[in-house]
């Protein structure tokens, strides 16, 4: 059994702790052990700045999973369970420091120099690219281990566009870099759903939800994102670092060069 080092912050009911620990333990028994010998699990009563209910990192050399109870209780139970399992999968696939201190891919170095992009812009692009590769890998692993219904529920939850997203796109349209960063974030969100497309029972429904996610985006960019996820994602495999390089190339080819070709 995976060793979980559990700490609580604030008033956290033991029943919530037990539910989270049980979900992690049950997932590890099926998908395998995390990269490190143990996982630090922090269960926090209330989030302050975090927008999601659970996070994973390995910035201290092993996996740290944080669950924010207030947000955990706000979302549907099946989605919450799926999200906890996703943190377990991250610790199996991305449970070491190298997955969080990612080297800048050569294609991103090229466009940074060619278009004189700021370090902040490169950092934001690299974050989204890394998350695309990692979220895709997590769903691929869980789906391959027959975690289907919960991951479909999770994908549908993520793919449901909010009013804020629509407004953010309208703001992003005002400048090219804002548009690029926004489109990268959309690909990031959609990436968790892509491995589910091939499912016989849910594949068409997932495609419909992806369509809804992209519906408010300019048709030209809808087509570009669809090309990336429906055609070019077929090149991705189980190697996260290779996938990061490929996703960078996809984003550069289809969006960055297209958008900035006549910028300078």
Short mmCIF file of N, CA and C in Angstrom, two decimals, residues 7 141 157 176 189 223:
data_model
loop_
_atom_site.label_atom_id
_atom_site.label_comp_id
_atom_site.label_asym_id
_atom_site.label_seq_id
_atom_site.Cartn_x
_atom_site.Cartn_y
_atom_site.Cartn_z
N UNK A 7 -1.57 15.51 6.31
CA UNK A 7 -1.67 16.66 7.22
C UNK A 7 -2.96 17.39 6.92
N UNK A 141 -3.71 7.02 -19.03
CA UNK A 141 -3.42 5.98 -18.04
C UNK A 141 -4.70 5.50 -17.37
N UNK A 157 -17.25 18.04 -17.13
CA UNK A 157 -17.22 19.16 -16.19
C UNK A 157 -16.22 20.22 -16.65
N UNK A 176 -2.57 39.92 -30.09
CA UNK A 176 -2.15 38.62 -30.61
C UNK A 176 -1.62 37.69 -29.53
N UNK A 189 -7.24 22.60 -21.51
CA UNK A 189 -8.48 22.08 -20.93
C UNK A 189 -9.01 20.88 -21.72
N UNK A 223 -10.99 25.47 -36.10
CA UNK A 223 -10.44 24.49 -37.04
C UNK A 223 -9.01 24.12 -36.67
#
